[in-house]
Amino acid sequence: QVQLQESGPGLVKPSETLSLACEISGVSISSHKWWHWVRQPPGKGLEWIGEIYHSGSTNYNPSLKSRVTISVDKSNNQFSLKLSSVTAADTAVYYCATNQAANFGFDIWGQGAVVTVSS
Amino acid sequence: QSALTQPRSVSGSPGQSGTISCTGTSSDVGGYNYVSWYQQHPGKAPKLIIYDVSKRPSGVPDRFSGSKSGNTASLTISGLQAEDEADYYCCSYAGSLYIFGTGTKVTVL
């Protein structure tokens, strides 16, 4: 079955760049699906960050677009998130997700990566 | 794009029904039949329970149902059970982006 696993530093300094990877198992990233990042600040709701197709096409949340880059690494069957110029407001659990059986619903999620922005 | 509006909380006794609303605009909920709903227990990743407004993924109990009228989508839980106590989020496709709802805490009394 399809599984996703986030990885990356749990602590990032203000003004630096947050970097996370999502390793995919059970399916090729080149399958005809979109791959997403979603985040959840402590005690708050979910926020969609953006998506990428295996071809490299991307769509981003307009509120984060100037700071976000999502990329594909086909050789390692994973995709990545970079968020620049972070502040304390970027402290959150970051999830990678995909829509496999549901075209416009996120039916597979990673377990989440806690990222704290602090000096 | 603002978050979709959900009630902060919904509660009911076991066996009762509960409905959560999700209000957006004609650019998101009203413009596409691509509303999904997620259940999230504390410390866990969200779980998809409804997609494409009213479809249930395999394994999701049929006491969960979804509908939409105009710019408002709804999730109904028929026959509340203790394990349904969780946070629920709606989400709508809005043309090259997705917008989540503000979230609703469901309490089973």
CSV table of C-alpha atoms in Angstrom, one decimal:
chain,number,residue,atom,x,y,z
A,1,GLN,CA,0.0,0.0,0.0
A,2,VAL,CA,1.0,3.6,-0.5
A,3,GLN,CA,2.9,5.2,2.4
A,4,LEU,CA,4.4,8.6,3.0
A,5,GLN,CA,7.1,9.6,5.4
A,6,GLU,CA,8.3,13.1,6.2
A,7,SER,CA,11.8,13.9,7.2
A,8,GLY,CA,13.9,17.0,8.0
A,9,PRO,CA,15.2,19.2,10.8
A,10,GLY,CA,12.8,19.8,13.7
A,11,LEU,CA,14.3,23.1,14.6
A,12,VAL,CA,14.9,26.0,12.2
A,13,LYS,CA,16.1,29.5,13.0
A,14,PRO,CA,14.1,32.6,12.1
A,15,SER,CA,14.9,34.0,8.6
A,16,GLU,CA,16.3,30.7,7.5
A,17,THR,CA,14.9,28.1,5.1
A,18,LEU,CA,12.8,25.2,6.2
A,19,SER,CA,13.4,22.0,4.2
A,20,LEU,CA,11.4,18.8,4.4
A,21,ALA,CA,11.3,15.7,2.3
A,22,CYS,CA,8.5,13.2,1.8
A,23,GLU,CA,9.6,9.7,0.9
A,24,ILE,CA,7.0,7.6,-1.1
A,25,SER,CA,6.7,3.9,-0.8
A,26,GLY,CA,4.3,1.5,-2.6
A,27,VAL,CA,3.9,3.6,-5.7
A,28,SER,CA,6.1,5.5,-8.1
A,29,ILE,CA,6.1,9.3,-7.9
A,30,SER,CA,5.6,9.2,-11.6
A,31,SER,CA,2.1,7.7,-11.2
A,32,HIS,CA,-0.5,10.1,-12.5
A,33,LYS,CA,-1.2,11.8,-9.2
A,34,TRP,CA,-0.5,15.1,-7.4
A,35,TRP,CA,1.6,15.3,-4.3
A,36,HIS,CA,0.8,17.8,-1.6
A,37,TRP,CA,2.1,19.6,1.5
A,38,VAL,CA,-0.3,20.6,4.3
A,39,ARG,CA,0.6,22.2,7.6
A,40,GLN,CA,-1.1,22.7,11.0
A,41,PRO,CA,0.1,25.2,13.6
A,42,PRO,CA,-0.2,24.1,17.2
A,43,GLY,CA,-3.8,24.2,18.3
A,44,LYS,CA,-5.0,25.5,14.9
A,45,GLY,CA,-6.5,24.3,11.7
A,46,LEU,CA,-5.1,22.8,8.5
A,47,GLU,CA,-3.6,24.9,5.7
A,48,TRP,CA,-2.8,23.7,2.2
A,49,ILE,CA,0.7,24.7,1.2
A,50,GLY,CA,0.9,23.5,-2.4
A,51,GLU,CA,1.1,20.6,-4.8
A,52,ILE,CA,3.4,19.1,-7.5
A,53,TYR,CA,2.9,16.7,-10.4
A,54,HIS,CA,5.6,14.3,-11.4
A,55,SER,CA,6.3,16.4,-14.4
A,56,GLY,CA,7.3,19.3,-12.1
A,57,SER,CA,4.1,21.3,-12.5
A,58,THR,CA,3.3,23.1,-9.3
A,59,ASN,CA,0.5,25.1,-7.7
A,60,TYR,CA,0.9,27.0,-4.5
A,61,ASN,CA,-1.2,28.7,-1.8
A,62,PRO,CA,-1.2,32.4,-2.8
A,63,SER,CA,-0.5,33.4,0.8
A,64,LEU,CA,2.8,31.5,0.8
A,65,LYS,CA,3.7,31.5,-2.9
A,66,SER,CA,6.5,34.0,-2.6
A,67,ARG,CA,8.3,31.8,-0.1
A,68,VAL,CA,7.5,28.2,-1.2
A,69,THR,CA,9.2,25.8,-3.5
A,70,ILE,CA,8.1,22.2,-4.0
A,71,SER,CA,10.2,19.9,-6.1
A,72,VAL,CA,10.3,16.3,-7.3
A,73,ASP,CA,13.3,13.8,-6.9
A,74,LYS,CA,12.4,10.9,-9.1
A,75,SER,CA,15.6,9.0,-8.4
A,76,ASN,CA,14.7,8.8,-4.7
A,77,ASN,CA,11.0,8.6,-5.2
A,78,GLN,CA,10.4,11.6,-3.1
A,79,PHE,CA,9.3,15.2,-3.2
A,80,SER,CA,10.4,18.1,-1.1
A,81,LEU,CA,9.3,21.4,0.5
A,82,LYS,CA,11.3,24.5,1.0
A,83,LEU,CA,9.9,27.5,2.8
A,84,SER,CA,12.2,30.5,3.0
A,85,SER,CA,12.4,33.4,5.5
A,86,VAL,CA,10.6,31.5,8.2
A,87,THR,CA,9.2,33.2,11.3
A,88,ALA,CA,7.6,31.8,14.5
A,89,ALA,CA,4.3,31.8,12.6
A,90,ASP,CA,5.7,28.9,10.5
A,91,THR,CA,5.9,26.7,13.5
A,92,ALA,CA,3.7,23.7,12.7
A,93,VAL,CA,3.2,20.1,12.0
A,94,TYR,CA,4.0,19.6,8.3
A,95,TYR,CA,2.2,16.8,6.5
A,96,CYS,CA,2.8,15.4,3.0
A,97,ALA,CA,-0.3,13.9,1.4
A,98,THR,CA,-1.6,12.6,-1.9
A,99,ASN,CA,-4.8,11.7,-3.7
A,100,GLN,CA,-4.7,8.2,-5.0
A,101,ALA,CA,-8.2,6.8,-5.2
A,102,ALA,CA,-9.9,10.2,-4.6
A,103,ASN,CA,-8.9,12.7,-7.3
A,104,PHE,CA,-9.7,15.8,-5.2
A,105,GLY,CA,-9.4,14.4,-1.7
A,106,PHE,CA,-6.2,13.6,0.3
A,107,ASP,CA,-6.6,9.9,1.0
A,108,ILE,CA,-3.0,9.1,2.0
A,109,TRP,CA,-1.1,11.2,4.6
A,110,GLY,CA,2.3,11.0,6.2
A,111,GLN,CA,2.5,10.9,10.0
A,112,GLY,CA,3.6,14.5,10.1
A,113,ALA,CA,6.9,16.3,10.9
A,114,VAL,CA,7.0,18.8,13.8
A,115,VAL,CA,9.0,21.9,12.8
A,116,THR,CA,9.7,24.7,15.4
A,117,VAL,CA,11.1,28.0,14.3
A,118,SER,CA,13.1,29.5,17.1
A,119,SER,CA,16.6,30.9,17.7
B,1,GLN,CA,-8.8,33.1,-0.2
B,2,SER,CA,-10.3,32.9,3.2
B,3,ALA,CA,-10.8,29.6,5.2
B,4,LEU,CA,-14.2,28.0,4.8
B,5,THR,CA,-16.5,28.7,7.7
B,6,GLN,CA,-17.4,25.9,10.1
B,7,PRO,CA,-19.1,26.0,13.5
B,8,ARG,CA,-16.6,25.8,16.3
B,9,SER,CA,-18.3,22.8,18.0
B,10,VAL,CA,-21.1,20.3,17.6
B,11,SER,CA,-22.2,17.9,20.3
B,12,GLY,CA,-24.7,15.1,20.7
B,13,SER,CA,-25.5,12.0,22.7
B,14,PRO,CA,-24.6,8.5,21.5
B,15,GLY,CA,-27.0,7.5,18.8
B,16,GLN,CA,-28.1,11.0,17.9
B,17,SER,CA,-27.2,12.7,14.6
B,18,GLY,CA,-25.0,15.7,14.2
B,19,THR,CA,-24.4,17.9,11.2
B,20,ILE,CA,-21.5,20.2,10.5
B,21,SER,CA,-21.8,23.0,7.9
B,22,CYS,CA,-19.0,24.3,5.7
B,23,THR,CA,-19.7,27.7,4.1
B,24,GLY,CA,-17.6,29.1,1.3
B,25,THR,CA,-18.2,31.1,-1.9
B,26,SER,CA,-19.0,30.5,-5.5
B,27,SER,CA,-15.3,30.4,-6.2
B,28,ASP,CA,-14.8,27.3,-4.1
B,29,VAL,CA,-17.6,25.2,-2.5
B,30,GLY,CA,-20.2,26.5,-4.9
B,31,GLY,CA,-18.1,26.3,-8.0
B,32,TYR,CA,-16.9,22.7,-7.8
B,33,ASN,CA,-18.2,19.4,-6.7
B,34,TYR,CA,-14.9,18.7,-5.0
B,35,VAL,CA,-15.6,19.1,-1.3
B,36,SER,CA,-13.8,16.6,1.0
B,37,TRP,CA,-14.1,16.0,4.8
B,38,TYR,CA,-11.4,14.9,7.2
B,39,GLN,CA,-11.6,13.5,10.7
B,40,GLN,CA,-8.6,14.2,13.0
B,41,HIS,CA,-8.0,12.6,16.4
B,42,PRO,CA,-5.5,14.3,18.8
B,43,GLY,CA,-2.0,13.8,17.8
B,44,LYS,CA,-2.9,12.0,14.6
B,45,ALA,CA,-2.9,12.8,10.9
B,46,PRO,CA,-6.2,13.7,9.3
B,47,LYS,CA,-8.2,10.9,7.8
B,48,LEU,CA,-10.4,11.3,4.6
B,49,ILE,CA,-14.0,10.4,5.3
B,50,ILE,CA,-15.8,12.0,2.4
B,51,TYR,CA,-14.7,13.2,-1.0
B,52,ASP,CA,-16.4,14.7,-4.1
B,53,VAL,CA,-19.1,16.1,-1.8
B,54,SER,CA,-20.7,12.7,-1.0
B,55,LYS,CA,-18.5,9.8,-1.8
B,56,ARG,CA,-17.1,7.6,1.0
B,57,PRO,CA,-13.7,5.9,0.8
B,58,SER,CA,-13.6,2.2,1.3
B,59,GLY,CA,-13.7,1.4,5.0
B,60,VAL,CA,-15.5,4.5,6.2
B,61,PRO,CA,-18.8,3.7,8.0
B,62,ASP,CA,-22.0,4.6,6.2
B,63,ARG,CA,-23.1,6.7,9.1
B,64,PHE,CA,-20.9,9.5,7.6
B,65,SER,CA,-22.6,11.3,4.7
B,66,GLY,CA,-22.0,14.5,2.8
B,67,SER,CA,-24.1,16.9,0.8
B,68,LYS,CA,-23.9,20.3,-0.8
B,69,SER,CA,-26.4,23.1,-1.5
B,70,GLY,CA,-25.1,26.3,-3.1
B,71,ASN,CA,-22.0,27.6,-1.3
B,72,THR,CA,-22.5,25.4,1.7
B,73,ALA,CA,-21.5,21.8,2.2
B,74,SER,CA,-22.5,19.6,5.1
B,75,LEU,CA,-21.3,16.5,6.9
B,76,THR,CA,-23.8,14.4,8.8
B,77,ILE,CA,-22.9,11.8,11.3
B,78,SER,CA,-25.9,9.5,11.9
B,79,GLY,CA,-25.8,7.6,15.1
B,80,LEU,CA,-23.0,9.2,17.0
B,81,GLN,CA,-20.5,6.9,18.6
B,82,ALA,CA,-17.8,7.6,21.2
B,83,GLU,CA,-15.1,7.1,18.6
B,84,ASP,CA,-16.5,9.9,16.5
B,85,GLU,CA,-15.3,12.5,19.0
B,86,ALA,CA,-12.6,14.3,17.1
B,87,ASP,CA,-11.9,17.5,15.0
B,88,TYR,CA,-13.5,17.6,11.5
B,89,TYR,CA,-12.3,19.8,8.6
B,90,CYS,CA,-13.9,20.4,5.3
B,91,CYS,CA,-11.8,21.2,2.2
B,92,SER,CA,-12.7,22.5,-1.2
B,93,TYR,CA,-10.9,22.6,-4.5
B,94,ALA,CA,-10.9,26.2,-5.8
B,95,GLY,CA,-9.1,26.0,-9.1
B,96,SER,CA,-5.4,25.2,-8.8
B,97,LEU,CA,-5.6,25.4,-5.0
B,98,TYR,CA,-7.4,23.9,-2.0
B,99,ILE,CA,-9.0,25.7,0.9
B,100,PHE,CA,-9.6,24.1,4.3
B,101,GLY,CA,-12.4,24.9,6.7
B,102,THR,CA,-11.8,26.4,10.2
B,103,GLY,CA,-12.5,23.1,11.8
B,104,THR,CA,-15.3,21.7,14.1
B,105,LYS,CA,-14.8,19.9,17.4
B,106,VAL,CA,-17.4,17.1,17.7
B,107,THR,CA,-18.1,16.0,21.3
B,108,VAL,CA,-20.1,12.9,22.1
B,109,LEU,CA,-21.8,13.6,25.4
